Each structure stands twice: as C-alpha cells, then as structure tokens.
Amino acid sequence: FCFCNRKGKTPRRPPPKKPSNNQKDPVGVYCRVRPLGAEDVECCIEVISNTTIQLHAPDGLKANRNGEFKETQYSFKKVFGIKTTQGELFEDVAKPLVEDIIHCKNGLLFTYGVTGSGKTYTMTGSPGQGGLLPRSLDMIFNSIGPYQAKRYVFKPDDKNGMEVQNQVDALLDRQKRDSQTTVPKTPTTRRIDPEFADMISPVEACKADGVDEDSSYSVFVSYIEIYNNYIYDLLEETPIDPIKPKPPQSKILREDQNHNMYVAGCTEVEVKSTEEAFEVFWRGQKKRRIANTQLNRESSRSHSVFIIKLAQAPLDADGDNVLQDKNQVNVSQLCLVDLAGSERTSRTRAEGSRLREAGNINQSLMTLRTCIEVLRENQMCGTNKMVPYRDSKVTHLFKNYFDGEGKVRMVVCVNPKADDYEETLLVMRFAEMTQEVEVARPIDRPICGFAAGRRQRNQAFKEELTRRLEERGGPVDGGVCVCLLQSFPPLPPCEISGPNDDVTLPRLIEALEKRHKIRHMMIEEYNKTGKIITLFRAQDSNLLSKENFIQEQRGKLGEKEKMIQNQKNEIDRLEKKSRMLEYKIDILQKTTNIYEEDKRSLQQELESREHRLQREMSEKRRMETRMQGIVTDSKLKWEKECERRVNAKQLEMQNKLWVKDEKLKQLKAIVTEGKTENRQPQRPSREKDKVPGEVFKTRGGGQAVQFTDIETLKQENPVAASRKRRSSETGPDGEPMEGDWTDVETRCSVALEMRAGSNLGPGYQHHGYPKRRKP
Ligand code: ADP
Ligand code: MG
C-alpha cells in the first residue's frame, strides 16, 4: 500500500481545519533596552521593573514644548534591561516557540524598533553573542539530532507541501547532488566559516523535551527579503554575470490548499546541523549585502524573513523507514522576522527614488500597524471589519498567524538615547496596542501514526524480559545472602588415600555440616527477608499511595497557584488598562469640553450673523419699497406733465388752426373782392387778424397784394405732408406736384402768388416767396 501511494499521489487533504478550541492568547510583546552608545549621554528610558519601563522626555524637548511630554510608563510581558544576555532572552522569548515547532505548532517572532535599536543584534547577534536565530537552530538540532531522516527522504513539493520519498529515490537524489556539487557529504566534518563560528556556542546547548522518538525529522530553511514591497529569495542560486549583473527577480505570494500563504518558488534548503543551517543563512546575508550595495539600497529599510520548516513523519512498523504516506507528514514552521526600521521617512537622509522606496517600506509597516489596530478593534468591539492583510507583502505573508495558525511574539527593541525619544514613543504605542490583540491558540496536532514505532517495540521487549526473569524465581535480595554465599565453604578434596585415612572423611563431614548450617541460615534469612519484604511492600504501597495523594494535592495546589497568579496578572493588566482608559476618557472629556466651547461660540457668532443678515434684508426691502414709491411718483408726475403739455399743444394748435381758418376766410374774401372792381379792401377787424401782406396800387390802376407770409393750414396724413413739403422745398422751380392741386386753399394761394409775381415783374418775384416758413 505504501509503495503504491508514494510520489505525490496522495489524496488531497480535507479542507483546512481551523483551530476548534476557543482559547486565545495575547500576542506576546517583550521589550529589550539596549545599552546607551558611547557617544550618547542623555538616557530617556528607565527600567522600573521586569515588566515596566518609564520614558522621560529629554530636557531639550521638554524645554521646547513645555508640558506636552509627560513621564509615561509602558508594560510588557517582560522587559529586558541592558544587562540581559542573549541566552536569557532566548530562554524567555524563543525557547517556547522552538518547543512548539517540535510539537507541530507554528510560531512567528519578529523584532520591531527604530534603526539602531538592536533588532538585528537581537535576531542574529554578533560574534560570541549569537542571537535568537542561531540559538533556535541549535536547539532544534540538539533536540531532533538523532532522529533526523536521511537527506531527500522529505522533499518539498512546489505547493508548500511535503512529500516522502522512499530510500532508493532519496539515495539517488543524494548521489545526484554529490556529483553536481563539491559539498562534502557529512556536514559535521565541514570547516566552519570563521565569520560565524562564534555565533553558535555549544556551551549553552538546550534541548526540547518530548521529542517523538518514533518519528523522523528534517529541517528546511528559506531566507527572503522584502524590499519596497517586493519579495526576493536570498537563497536562489542564480548564475552571476560579472559584466552585466541581472537585477534580482521578485517572487509572488500564493495560498496553499490549507489556505496558508507561502512564497511561490522560494528555495528551501534541507539542512542537517546548526552549522549547515547557519551557513545557509550567512550565504543569504552576503547576497543581501551585495544586492544592497549594487542597487544602492538602504538596508535598514528592508524586512528579512528567515523560515525554519520542520517536517516530521512517523516511522514504519519496523522503525527503520519513514512511513510512506504524505498524509502522515506534519510540517510546522518558525518565522524569524527582522523588520525594517520603524522610523518615519523624514528621519533618514533618503532622496529621490530611495525616498520613494522608503515611503513604500514604511507603508508596509503602516499596514502592519493598521492590521493590528483592526484586529484589536474587532476583538474589543465585536466588530467584523476586514483586516487589510493584502495591502502589503509582510502582512499578507503572516496573515495566517493572526488568524490562529500559531503563536505570535514580538521583541520591541529600544535605544534609550535622547534623539530616538519621539520615535520610541510611537514604538511604545504600537507595542502596547499589539499586546491587546489576541490570537487563537494553535491546537495540539500529535502525529497520529497508526503503526507501532520503535519506542513501543522497545517497551514491549523490556516487559517481556521482566516477565521471563520473574518466571525463573525473580531477582534475589542481596545483602546478608550475598555475605553468606561468599562464606559458603568450598568442598575439601574427598578422595580417600588409604584405609588409614581418617582425615578426609571427618573434614568432609565438617564441611558438609558447615554448609548445611549455612544453608539453614540462608533459608531462614530468606524467609525473614521475604516477610520483611512483604511487610515493606505493604507499607510501601501504603506510603506510595499516600505520597501519590500528596503529590496529586501538590500538583493541584500548584495549578491553583498558577491560576491565581494568572488571574492576578490579568487583574493587574486590566487595572492598568482601566487606568489608561480612564486617562484617555479624561483627555477625551477635556477635548469634548473644548469642542463644546468652540461650538457654543460658533453658534453665537452664527446667530449674530443671522441677525445682521436679517437686518440687512429688511433694510433692503424698505429701500426697495421706497424706490418703487419714488418711481411711481415720478411716473405719475411725468404722465401728468406730458398730458398737460399735450393739452397745451393741442390748444395752441387749435388756436393756430383757427387763425388760419380766419385768414383763409379773409383771403377768400379778398379773392372774391379782387374779381369785383372798386371793391374796398376789408379792414381787419382785429389787430391780431390783420392780413399778413400789403396792398399796392398797380400802375395799371389796379391793386395788388404782396404777402409777407403764406401758410397752408390743412390736416393731412403725415406721409403726404412730408412729401408735399419735400416737393415744395426741392422742386426746381417751386411748383407743387400735380396730385397736390386738389384743395381750394392751396390752389388759391398759388394762384395768388403767381398773379402777384406777374404783376410785380421779375424784380419782385422773390417778395412773393415766403420769407419764413413754419414747420
Ligand atoms: P537595528 O538592527 O535595530 O538597526 P542593530 O542590531 O544593528 O540595530 O544595533 C546597532 C548597534 O548596536 C550594533 O552595533 C549592535 O551591536 C549594538 N547593540 C544593539 N543592541 C545591543 C545590546 N543589547 N547590547 C549590546 N550592543 C547592542
Ligand atoms: Mg538591522
């Protein structure tokens, strides 16, 4: 069955099993304070207990912004002062995570802080002072050392899974590798690079308990860098072209069938010892340094992620080979993340494209902060806001951890120097918030091998041996019996030399008697001891049960004490939180008051403005009505005036018409009189109505009238009138046109004129012309 099922033909795993327990643990946040640098004098952090630090604003800052900075305290799961050794830190922070990975649980550990605060020192360490990474590797290999599978028995597939190869395939792979590379076969005999030899100190070797001896283990490591939101594989073996170096290719994130995120196509190197693993790490580190120099990157702005994967699978029934069943393989991983410096961009001297990159990296830290914030809010307020893991590669890669795939721990590194004070404040705030986020506790996933392994078989063998020994009479009690046995006299020579030999037999008799006596004594002793033993056994069992009882009670007491301690801690934490919240409420209250005050004053201003506006409006309306009044008044006035003028004009015109009529009448009278000889000219009756002309006596004895004025008074349509006027003005010889000879007045006046002109002769002709015309 096993053979048929090998080589990745395993059925798909069932849909992801999310942790079924509801237990949650807060993210473990630890704080490490590094020693003050030689050039710094002012220290603004004080460790006041092993869980609390106090921040003091530097003098310069306090003077600048008086009163703004208070002395603030921050509490963590544990605070590590400047004297803390790398070993002590490892013991508290990383050891439990290594124990977890061996017991099939995942872990995430990251260092957070501003540049120069000791993140890399904490994670990697320095020669003689190995950090969490080399120590974790060391502990893993110390624990699983003898139970490691042969190389290539476990083989990562390219989908974040792990396959099991049979011995033959693994051997073939090993041979292939040996022929391709010059790497020596056994890593233990390898010469250790002096650059990192000091980082792993075997003196402090520690080991995890409860390693399953019936399982086989293998360690794989990957090392990636996230820069400017691009993922680079630091272990990828690319041929180096010294003339035209190719820029590194970025990798993408994928989700495996269990919904865990992984870097697709990332190199996973199988390592068999701490030295080998650390060498691989160092290789990646070198590559990172070279890339940073070649591409002119700011190294403090990149995140580095070292992933330790532990594959384990049960051994088969013989205890010789790994069970050839992919479903029995368990993979757990520990991610060690050295985050980019958390400082804001303004703090670095980055320019141009580097600044842009820096902004992006800050962006991913910002996303981390946002994710933590949303997680906390969701947990505290029971909301279900979407956590924006996908906004950056860092958070996307570790999303599963926050969803309950493992323990999360963070070491907040701080430099107590005054220059860092403001950034440190932000770091502290983030750390405090992170502590409030709870992550589901990963469930225990024991390897469920159905075959009996080595340990069971060994146990069975031991039991069988005891049983058989007991069958043979059981173990004999030593002590007295041993003494008696030693004093058991040997038999003397019993050969009789002759008939007179009277020595041999008595000596033999004596010896036998002695032996008989001793035998008796031994039987007695044996019986006595047996009785005592039974007595002892009875008492022993009595005692044992009492001891068991006491032990049990002690255990219970211990548990209770632990519970009390936990509750005390919880109470402390809650008290602190409530104090903080009270403080926040206080501030909020003050802010509310200020806003309230602002609101009131604004409302007042609004009201006064409204009043003013209304006043202005009414003023405007009044003005409008007044203006309208004036307009109507003047309109009326002018209408009246116009009417008056029209009337006056009408009257005047009527008057004139009347005068003309009168004149015409007179003229008619004159004309009729002219036809009659000797007729006396009528004298005008009124001064006003005198004839506008003079009467002469002609040479022929007649009379002639010379008009000083001729006026045509007639009502006609304006077109005809204007035409007529035009014709009278523009006519070449003053003759009116034919159509105008219709009315009597005109004909008369023209006739008169003609006659007068002819009578007076050419010299007088112009006198007959009107001197002045009225329009
Ligand atoms: P980061 O990675 O946060 O930028 P580093 O780890 O590179 O900071 O630390 C900067 C310097 O301070 C290094 O020279 C390092 O050796 C030193 N340093 C940091 N933390 C400690 C510490 N706890 N004890 C001694 N030296 C430290
Ligand atoms: Mg660093």
Coordinates of C-alpha atoms in Angstrom, one line a residue, residues 233-248 283-284 286-291 294:
D233 CA 14.7 34.9 -2.5
L234 CA 18.1 35.3 -0.8
L235 CA 18.9 31.6 -1.3
E236 CA 18.2 31.4 -5.0
E237 CA 21.2 30.1 -6.9
T238 CA 21.5 32.3 -10.0
P239 CA 24.5 32.3 -12.2
I240 CA 26.3 35.5 -11.6
D241 CA 27.2 37.5 -14.7
P242 CA 30.1 39.8 -13.6
I243 CA 29.8 42.0 -16.7
K244 CA 26.1 42.7 -16.6
P245 CA 24.7 41.6 -13.3
K246 CA 21.0 40.9 -13.5
P247 CA 18.7 42.5 -11.0
P248 CA 17.1 40.0 -8.7
R283 CA 25.0 32.9 2.3
G284 CA 21.7 34.7 2.1
K286 CA 26.0 38.0 1.9
K287 CA 23.7 38.1 -1.1
R288 CA 21.6 40.7 0.6
R289 CA 24.6 42.8 1.4
I290 CA 25.8 42.6 -2.2
A291 CA 22.4 43.4 -3.6
Q294 CA 24.9 47.2 -6.1

